[in-house]
Short mmCIF file of C-alpha atoms in Angstrom, two decimals:
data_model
loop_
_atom_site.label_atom_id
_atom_site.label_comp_id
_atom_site.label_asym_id
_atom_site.label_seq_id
_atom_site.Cartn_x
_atom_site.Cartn_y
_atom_site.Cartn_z
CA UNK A 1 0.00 0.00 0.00
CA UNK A 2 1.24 3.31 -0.90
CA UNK A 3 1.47 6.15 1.59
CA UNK A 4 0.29 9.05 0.64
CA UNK A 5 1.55 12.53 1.89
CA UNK A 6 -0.59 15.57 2.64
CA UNK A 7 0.23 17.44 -0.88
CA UNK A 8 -1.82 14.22 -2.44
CA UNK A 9 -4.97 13.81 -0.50
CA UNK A 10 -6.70 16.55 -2.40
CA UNK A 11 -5.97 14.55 -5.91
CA UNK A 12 -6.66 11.76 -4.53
CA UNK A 13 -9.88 12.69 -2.76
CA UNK A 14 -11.14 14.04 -5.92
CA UNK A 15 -10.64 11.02 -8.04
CA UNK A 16 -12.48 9.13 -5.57
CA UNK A 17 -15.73 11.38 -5.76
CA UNK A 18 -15.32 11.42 -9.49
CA UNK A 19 -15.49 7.81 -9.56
CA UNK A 20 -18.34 7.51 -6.69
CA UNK A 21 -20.05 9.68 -9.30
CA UNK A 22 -19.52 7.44 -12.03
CA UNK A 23 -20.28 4.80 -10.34
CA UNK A 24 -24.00 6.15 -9.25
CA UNK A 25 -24.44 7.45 -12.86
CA UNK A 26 -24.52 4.00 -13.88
CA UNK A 27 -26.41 2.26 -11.17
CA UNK A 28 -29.02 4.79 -11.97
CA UNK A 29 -29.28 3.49 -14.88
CA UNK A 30 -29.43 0.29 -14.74
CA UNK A 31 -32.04 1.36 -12.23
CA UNK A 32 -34.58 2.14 -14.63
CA UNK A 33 -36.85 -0.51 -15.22
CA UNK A 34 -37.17 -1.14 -19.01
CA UNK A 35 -40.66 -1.60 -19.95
CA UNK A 36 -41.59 -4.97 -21.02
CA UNK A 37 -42.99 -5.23 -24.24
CA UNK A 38 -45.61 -8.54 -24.46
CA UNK A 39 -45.07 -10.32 -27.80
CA UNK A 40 -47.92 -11.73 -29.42
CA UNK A 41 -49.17 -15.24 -29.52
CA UNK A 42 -51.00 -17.44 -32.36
CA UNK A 43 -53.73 -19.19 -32.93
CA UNK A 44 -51.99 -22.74 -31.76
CA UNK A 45 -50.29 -20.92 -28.77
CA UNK A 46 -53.96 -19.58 -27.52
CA UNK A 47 -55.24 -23.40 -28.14
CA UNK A 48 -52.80 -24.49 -26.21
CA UNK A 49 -53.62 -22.38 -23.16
CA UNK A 50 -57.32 -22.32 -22.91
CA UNK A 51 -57.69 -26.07 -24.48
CA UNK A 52 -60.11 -25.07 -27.38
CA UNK A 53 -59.70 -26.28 -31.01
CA UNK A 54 -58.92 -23.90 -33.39
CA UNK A 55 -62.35 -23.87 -34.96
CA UNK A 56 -64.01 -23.06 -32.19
CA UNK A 57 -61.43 -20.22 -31.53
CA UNK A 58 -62.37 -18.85 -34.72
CA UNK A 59 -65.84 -19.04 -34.11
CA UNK A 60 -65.14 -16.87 -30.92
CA UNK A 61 -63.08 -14.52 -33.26
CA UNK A 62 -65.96 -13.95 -35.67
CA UNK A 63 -68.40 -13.37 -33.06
CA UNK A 64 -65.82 -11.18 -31.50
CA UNK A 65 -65.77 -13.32 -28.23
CA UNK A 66 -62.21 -13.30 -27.79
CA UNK A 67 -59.72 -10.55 -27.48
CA UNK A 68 -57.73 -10.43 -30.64
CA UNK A 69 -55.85 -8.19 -32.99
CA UNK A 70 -56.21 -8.80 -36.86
CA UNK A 71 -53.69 -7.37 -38.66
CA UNK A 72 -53.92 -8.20 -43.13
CA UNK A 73 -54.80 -11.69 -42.69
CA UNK A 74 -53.12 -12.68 -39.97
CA UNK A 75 -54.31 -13.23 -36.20
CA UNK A 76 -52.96 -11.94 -33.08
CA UNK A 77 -53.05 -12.40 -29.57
CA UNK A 78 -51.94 -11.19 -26.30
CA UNK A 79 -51.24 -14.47 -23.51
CA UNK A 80 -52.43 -11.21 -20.46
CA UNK A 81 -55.64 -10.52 -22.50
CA UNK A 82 -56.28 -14.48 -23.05
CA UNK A 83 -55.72 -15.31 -18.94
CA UNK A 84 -58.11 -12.17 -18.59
CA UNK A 85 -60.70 -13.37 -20.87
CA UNK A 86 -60.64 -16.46 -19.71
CA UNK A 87 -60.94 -15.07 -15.45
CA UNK A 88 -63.90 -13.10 -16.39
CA UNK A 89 -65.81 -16.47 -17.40
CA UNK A 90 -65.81 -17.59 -13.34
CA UNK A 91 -68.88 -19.41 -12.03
CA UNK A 92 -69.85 -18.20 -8.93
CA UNK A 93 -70.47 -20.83 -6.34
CA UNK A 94 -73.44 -21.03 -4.47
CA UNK A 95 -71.99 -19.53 -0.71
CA UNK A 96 -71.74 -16.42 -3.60
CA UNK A 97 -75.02 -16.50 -4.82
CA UNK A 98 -76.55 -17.24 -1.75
CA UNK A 99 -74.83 -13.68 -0.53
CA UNK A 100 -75.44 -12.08 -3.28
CA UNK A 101 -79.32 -12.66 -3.14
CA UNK A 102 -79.46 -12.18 1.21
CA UNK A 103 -78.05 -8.48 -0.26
CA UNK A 104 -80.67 -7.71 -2.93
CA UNK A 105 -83.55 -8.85 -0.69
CA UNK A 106 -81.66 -6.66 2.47
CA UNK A 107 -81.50 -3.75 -0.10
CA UNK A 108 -85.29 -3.95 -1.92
CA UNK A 109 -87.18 -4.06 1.52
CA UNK A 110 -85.60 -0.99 2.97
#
């Protein structure tokens, strides 16, 4: 290790904040979460997921049933839009229903 003398701690000092700065300059950076962009699926990937055959996938398409992006001839879709297409299909189970209506009767005979 090198000894340093008086004269050089002010060199020395500043090279060490110039590299501290350099050094949070790039952890900033990489900091900065990079937006993910979803790629789009086909019409064999979607089958896959959900378990329906392709015809009746494009019977949902032409009935606009399913979330979908056409683009010339070709179909697209997006796996997030899929899983939330699919979520808004949930049966409710009958503790649900059986809330639901004790809340509509509690509410009409106010």
């Amino acid at each position: 290790m090198n000894t340093l003398s008086f004269d050089q701690l002010p060199n020395v000092v500043a090279e060490l904040q110039r590299g501290q700065s350099e050094i949070l300059a790039l952890l900033s950076k990489k900091a900065k979460p990079q937006p993910e962009i979803e790629t789009p699926i086909n019409l064999n990937e979607v089958s896959e997921i959900t378990g329906l055959t392709k015809p009746t996938l494009y019977g949902y398409v032409q009935r606009n049933e399913i979330p979908h992006n056409k683009k010339g001839n070709r179909l697209y879709f997006f796996k997030s839009e899929i899983v939330d297409w699919i979520k808004t299909g949930k049966q409710k189970t009958l503790k649900e229903l059986k809330a639901e209506n004790d809340e509509f009767l509690s509410n009409t005979n106010k």
